PDB file of C-alpha atoms in Angstrom:
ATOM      1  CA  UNK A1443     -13.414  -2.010   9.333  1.00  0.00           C
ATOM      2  CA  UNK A1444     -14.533  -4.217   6.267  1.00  0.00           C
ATOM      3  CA  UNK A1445     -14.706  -8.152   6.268  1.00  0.00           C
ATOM      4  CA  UNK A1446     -12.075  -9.371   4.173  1.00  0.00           C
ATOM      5  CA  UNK A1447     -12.768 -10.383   0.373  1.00  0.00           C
ATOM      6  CA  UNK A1448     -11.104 -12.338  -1.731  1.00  0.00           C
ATOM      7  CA  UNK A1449      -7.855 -10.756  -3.335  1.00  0.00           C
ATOM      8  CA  UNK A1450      -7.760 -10.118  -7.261  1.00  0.00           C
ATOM      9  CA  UNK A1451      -6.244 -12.357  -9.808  1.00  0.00           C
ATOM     10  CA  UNK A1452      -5.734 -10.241 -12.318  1.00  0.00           C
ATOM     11  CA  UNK A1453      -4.262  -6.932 -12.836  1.00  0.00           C
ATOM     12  CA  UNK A1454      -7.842  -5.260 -13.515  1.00  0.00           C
ATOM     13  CA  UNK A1455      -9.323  -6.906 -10.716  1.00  0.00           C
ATOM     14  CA  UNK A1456      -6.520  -5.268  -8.577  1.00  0.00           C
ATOM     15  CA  UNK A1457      -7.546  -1.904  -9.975  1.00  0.00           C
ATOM     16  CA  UNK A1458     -11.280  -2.232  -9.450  1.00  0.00           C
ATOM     17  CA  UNK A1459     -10.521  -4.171  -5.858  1.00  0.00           C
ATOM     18  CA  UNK A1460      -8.690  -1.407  -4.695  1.00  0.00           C
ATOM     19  CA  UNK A1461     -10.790   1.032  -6.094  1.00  0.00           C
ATOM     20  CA  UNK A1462     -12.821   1.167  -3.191  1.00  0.00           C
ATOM     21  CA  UNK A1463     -10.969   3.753  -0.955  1.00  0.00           C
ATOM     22  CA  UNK A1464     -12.377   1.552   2.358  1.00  0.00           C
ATOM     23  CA  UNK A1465     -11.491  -1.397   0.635  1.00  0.00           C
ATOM     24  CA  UNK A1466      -7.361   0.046   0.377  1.00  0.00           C
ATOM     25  CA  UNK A1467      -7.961   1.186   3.848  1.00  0.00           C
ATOM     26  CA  UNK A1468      -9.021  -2.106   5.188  1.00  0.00           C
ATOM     27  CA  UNK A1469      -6.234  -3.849   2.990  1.00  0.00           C
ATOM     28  CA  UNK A1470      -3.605  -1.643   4.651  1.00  0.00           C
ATOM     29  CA  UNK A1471      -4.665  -1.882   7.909  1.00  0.00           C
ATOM     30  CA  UNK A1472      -4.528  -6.075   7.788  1.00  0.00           C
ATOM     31  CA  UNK A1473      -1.219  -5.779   6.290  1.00  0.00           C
ATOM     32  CA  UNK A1474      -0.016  -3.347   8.819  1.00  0.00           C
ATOM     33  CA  UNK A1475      -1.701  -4.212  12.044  1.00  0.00           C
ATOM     34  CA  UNK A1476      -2.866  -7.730  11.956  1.00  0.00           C
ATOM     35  CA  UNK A1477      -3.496  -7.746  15.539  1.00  0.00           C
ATOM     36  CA  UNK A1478      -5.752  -4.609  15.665  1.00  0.00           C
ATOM     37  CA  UNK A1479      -4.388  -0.360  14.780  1.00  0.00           C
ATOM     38  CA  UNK A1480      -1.988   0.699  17.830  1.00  0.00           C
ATOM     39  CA  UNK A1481      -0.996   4.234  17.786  1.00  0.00           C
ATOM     40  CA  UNK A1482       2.377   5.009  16.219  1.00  0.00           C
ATOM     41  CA  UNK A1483       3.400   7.685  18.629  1.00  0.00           C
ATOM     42  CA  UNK A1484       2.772   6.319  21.603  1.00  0.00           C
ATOM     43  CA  UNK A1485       2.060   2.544  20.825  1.00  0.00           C
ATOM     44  CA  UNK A1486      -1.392   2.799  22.708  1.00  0.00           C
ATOM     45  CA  UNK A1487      -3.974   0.099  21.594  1.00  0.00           C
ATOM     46  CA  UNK A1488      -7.315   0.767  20.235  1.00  0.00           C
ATOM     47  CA  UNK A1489      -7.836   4.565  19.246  1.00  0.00           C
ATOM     48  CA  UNK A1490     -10.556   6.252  17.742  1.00  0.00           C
ATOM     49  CA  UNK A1491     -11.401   6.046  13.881  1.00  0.00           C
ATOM     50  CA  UNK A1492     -12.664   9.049  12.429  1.00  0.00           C
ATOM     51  CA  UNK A1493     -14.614   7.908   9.533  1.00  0.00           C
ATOM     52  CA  UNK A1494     -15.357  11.107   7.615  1.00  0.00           C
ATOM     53  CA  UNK A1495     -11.496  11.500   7.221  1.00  0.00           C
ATOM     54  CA  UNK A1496     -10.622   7.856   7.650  1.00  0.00           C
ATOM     55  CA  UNK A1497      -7.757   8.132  10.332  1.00  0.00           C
ATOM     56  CA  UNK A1498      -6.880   7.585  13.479  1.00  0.00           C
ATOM     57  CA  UNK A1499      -7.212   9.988  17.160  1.00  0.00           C
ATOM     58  CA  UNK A1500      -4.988   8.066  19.952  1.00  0.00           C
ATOM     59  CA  UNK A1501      -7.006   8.517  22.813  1.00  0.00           C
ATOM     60  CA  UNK A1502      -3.956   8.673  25.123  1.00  0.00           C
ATOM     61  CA  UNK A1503      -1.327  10.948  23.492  1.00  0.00           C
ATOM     62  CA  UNK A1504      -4.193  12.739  21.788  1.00  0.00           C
ATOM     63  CA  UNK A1505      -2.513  12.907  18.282  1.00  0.00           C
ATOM     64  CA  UNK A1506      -3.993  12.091  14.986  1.00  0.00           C
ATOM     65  CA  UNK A1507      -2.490   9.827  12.405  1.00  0.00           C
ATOM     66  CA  UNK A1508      -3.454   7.739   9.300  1.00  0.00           C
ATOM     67  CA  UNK A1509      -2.304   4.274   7.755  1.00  0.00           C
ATOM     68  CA  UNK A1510       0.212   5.861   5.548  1.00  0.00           C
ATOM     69  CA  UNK A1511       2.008   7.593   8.506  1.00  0.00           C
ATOM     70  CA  UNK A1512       5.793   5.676   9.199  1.00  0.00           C
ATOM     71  CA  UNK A1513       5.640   3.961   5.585  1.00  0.00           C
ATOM     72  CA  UNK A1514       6.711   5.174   2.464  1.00  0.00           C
ATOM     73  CA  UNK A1515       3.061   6.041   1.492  1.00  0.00           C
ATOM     74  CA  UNK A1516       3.374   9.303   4.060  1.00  0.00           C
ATOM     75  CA  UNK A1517       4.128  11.576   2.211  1.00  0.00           C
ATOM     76  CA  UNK A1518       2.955  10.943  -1.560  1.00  0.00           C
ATOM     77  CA  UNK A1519      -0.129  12.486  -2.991  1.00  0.00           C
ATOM     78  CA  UNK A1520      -0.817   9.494  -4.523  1.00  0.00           C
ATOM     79  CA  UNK A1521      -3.499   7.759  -3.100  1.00  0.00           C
ATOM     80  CA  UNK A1522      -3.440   4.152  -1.823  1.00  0.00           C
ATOM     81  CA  UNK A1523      -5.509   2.847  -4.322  1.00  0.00           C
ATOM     82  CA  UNK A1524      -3.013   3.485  -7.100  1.00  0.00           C
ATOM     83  CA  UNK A1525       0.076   2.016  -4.114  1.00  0.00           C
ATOM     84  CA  UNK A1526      -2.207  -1.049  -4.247  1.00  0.00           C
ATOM     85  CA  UNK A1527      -2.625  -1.867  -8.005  1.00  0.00           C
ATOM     86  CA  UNK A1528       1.118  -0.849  -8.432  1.00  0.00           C
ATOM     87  CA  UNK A1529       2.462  -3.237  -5.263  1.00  0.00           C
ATOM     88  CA  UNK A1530       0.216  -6.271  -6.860  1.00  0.00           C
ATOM     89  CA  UNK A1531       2.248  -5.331 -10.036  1.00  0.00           C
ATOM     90  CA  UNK A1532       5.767  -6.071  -8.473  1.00  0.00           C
ATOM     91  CA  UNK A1533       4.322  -9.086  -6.997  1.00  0.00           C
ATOM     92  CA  UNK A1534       2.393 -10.774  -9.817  1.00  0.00           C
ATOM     93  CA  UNK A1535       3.814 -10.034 -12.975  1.00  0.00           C
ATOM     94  CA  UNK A1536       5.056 -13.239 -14.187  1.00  0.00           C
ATOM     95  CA  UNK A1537       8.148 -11.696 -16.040  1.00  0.00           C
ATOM     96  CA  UNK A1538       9.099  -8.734 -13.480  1.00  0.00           C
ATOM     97  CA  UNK A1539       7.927  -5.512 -14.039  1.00  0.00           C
ATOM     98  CA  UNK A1540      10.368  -2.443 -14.035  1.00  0.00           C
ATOM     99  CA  UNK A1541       9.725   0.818 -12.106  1.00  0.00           C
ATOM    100  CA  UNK A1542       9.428   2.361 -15.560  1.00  0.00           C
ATOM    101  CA  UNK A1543       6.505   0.291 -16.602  1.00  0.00           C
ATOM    102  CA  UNK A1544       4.850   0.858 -13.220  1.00  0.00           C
ATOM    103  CA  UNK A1545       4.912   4.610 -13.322  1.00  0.00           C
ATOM    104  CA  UNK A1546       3.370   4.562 -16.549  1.00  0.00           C
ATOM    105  CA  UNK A1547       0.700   2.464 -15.608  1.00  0.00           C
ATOM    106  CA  UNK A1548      -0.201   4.234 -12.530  1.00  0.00           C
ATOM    107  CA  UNK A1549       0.016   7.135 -15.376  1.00  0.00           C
ATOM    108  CA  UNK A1550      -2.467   5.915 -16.949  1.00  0.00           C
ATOM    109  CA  UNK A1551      -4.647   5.512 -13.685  1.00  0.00           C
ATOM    110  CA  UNK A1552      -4.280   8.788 -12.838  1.00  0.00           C
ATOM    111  CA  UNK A1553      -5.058  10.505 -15.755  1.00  0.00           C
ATOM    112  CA  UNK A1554      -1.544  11.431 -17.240  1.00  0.00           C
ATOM    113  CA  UNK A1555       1.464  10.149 -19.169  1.00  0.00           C
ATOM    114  CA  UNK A1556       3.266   8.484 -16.142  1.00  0.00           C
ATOM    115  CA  UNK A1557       4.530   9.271 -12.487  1.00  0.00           C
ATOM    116  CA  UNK A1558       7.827   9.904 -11.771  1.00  0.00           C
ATOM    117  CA  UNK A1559       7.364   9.478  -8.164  1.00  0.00           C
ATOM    118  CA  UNK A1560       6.013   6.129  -8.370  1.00  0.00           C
ATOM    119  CA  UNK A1561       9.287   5.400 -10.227  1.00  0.00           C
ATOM    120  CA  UNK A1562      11.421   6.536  -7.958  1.00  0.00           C
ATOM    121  CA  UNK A1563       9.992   4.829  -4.592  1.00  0.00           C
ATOM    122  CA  UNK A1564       9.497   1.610  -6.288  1.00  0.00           C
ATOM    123  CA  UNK A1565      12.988   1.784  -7.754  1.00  0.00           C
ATOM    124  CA  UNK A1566      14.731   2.856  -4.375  1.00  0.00           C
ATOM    125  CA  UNK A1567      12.407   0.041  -2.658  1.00  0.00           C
ATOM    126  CA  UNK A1568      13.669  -2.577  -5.064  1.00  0.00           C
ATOM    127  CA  UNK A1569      17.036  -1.885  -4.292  1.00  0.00           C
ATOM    128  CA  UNK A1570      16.460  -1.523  -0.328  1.00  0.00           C
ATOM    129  CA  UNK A1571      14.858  -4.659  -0.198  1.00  0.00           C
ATOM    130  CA  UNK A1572      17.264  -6.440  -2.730  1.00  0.00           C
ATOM    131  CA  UNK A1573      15.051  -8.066  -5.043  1.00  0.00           C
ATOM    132  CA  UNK A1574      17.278 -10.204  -7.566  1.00  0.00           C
ATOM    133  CA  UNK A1575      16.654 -10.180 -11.085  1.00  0.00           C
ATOM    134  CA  UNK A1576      15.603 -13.541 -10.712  1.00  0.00           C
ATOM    135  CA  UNK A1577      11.911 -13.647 -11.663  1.00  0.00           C
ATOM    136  CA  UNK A1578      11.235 -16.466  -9.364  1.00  0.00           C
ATOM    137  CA  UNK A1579      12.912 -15.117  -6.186  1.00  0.00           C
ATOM    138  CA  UNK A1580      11.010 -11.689  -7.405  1.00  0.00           C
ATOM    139  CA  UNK A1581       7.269 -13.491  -7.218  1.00  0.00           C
ATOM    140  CA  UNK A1582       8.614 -14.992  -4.095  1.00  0.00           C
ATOM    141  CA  UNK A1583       9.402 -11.770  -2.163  1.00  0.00           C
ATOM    142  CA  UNK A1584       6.112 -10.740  -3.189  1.00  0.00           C
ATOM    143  CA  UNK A1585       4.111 -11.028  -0.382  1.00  0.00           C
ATOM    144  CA  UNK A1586       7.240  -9.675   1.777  1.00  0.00           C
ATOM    145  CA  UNK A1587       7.737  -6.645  -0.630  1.00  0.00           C
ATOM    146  CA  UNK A1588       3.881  -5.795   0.203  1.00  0.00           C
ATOM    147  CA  UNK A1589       4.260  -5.986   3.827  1.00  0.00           C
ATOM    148  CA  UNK A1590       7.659  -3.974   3.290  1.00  0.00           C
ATOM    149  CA  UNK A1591       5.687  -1.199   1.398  1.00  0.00           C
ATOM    150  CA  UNK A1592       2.804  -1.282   4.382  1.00  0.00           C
ATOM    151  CA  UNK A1593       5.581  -1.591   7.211  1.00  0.00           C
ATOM    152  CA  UNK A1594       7.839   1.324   5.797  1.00  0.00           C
ATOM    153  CA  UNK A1595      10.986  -1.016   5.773  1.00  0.00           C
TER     154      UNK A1595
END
């Protein structure tokens, strides 16, 4: 995959970091399988990356899956990029940030007035995950939340 850069400071560096659909990819893929990509079926170690469609073929079961399969990315047309800008949202904003504000923002990313479904995973993850109102405890669980969101928990 790619080396590792440093990560963004600032909420436009998120967006032009994770612009880069390898560099989301590669992001992803740390977050979710530090120790190297295992399949998710099957649990076998080291299968083959297709690049032109950037997933995964397990060489043992023979199935096909990407980073988003088992998370709460699987099944959302909206690509990780847009995850990635939102997630560093949640965990940077020094004053919180509400689900509200981060569907409008990814909104704006995408072209249109806001994103409902953006709202509504971010809003049922908050709850799952129990983040307090607390704005420290939030910026805390930051790093947890992001592994959360990669992990599917």
């Amino acid at each position: 995959m790619l080396k590792q850069r440093a990560t963004p400071n600032t909420l436009t560096e998120a967006i032009r970091y994770f612009a880069d659909a390898d560099v989301s990819l590669a992001f992803v893929v740390q977050l979710r399988w530090p120790s190297g990509v295992t399949c998710p079926h099957c649990k076998a170690e080291k299968p083959s990356f297709l690049t032109t469609r950037r997933i995964w073929k397990c060489l043992a079961c023979r199935k096909q899956f990407s980073v988003k399969v088992g998370t709460i990315f699987e099944d959302s047309h909206i690509p990780l990029d847009k995850w990635l800008a939102a997630i560093w949202m949640i965990a940077n904003c020094k004053n919180g940030v509400s689900s509200y504000e981060i569907g409008r923002e990814i909104g704006k990313l995408n072209g249109r007035g806001g994103d409902g479904e953006v709202e509504d995973r971010v809003g049922i993850l908050q709850e799952r995950r129990g983040i307090s109102s607390d704005l420290d405890a939030q910026r805390a669980d930051g790093r947890e939340l992001a592994r959360g969101l990669a992990d599917g928990r």
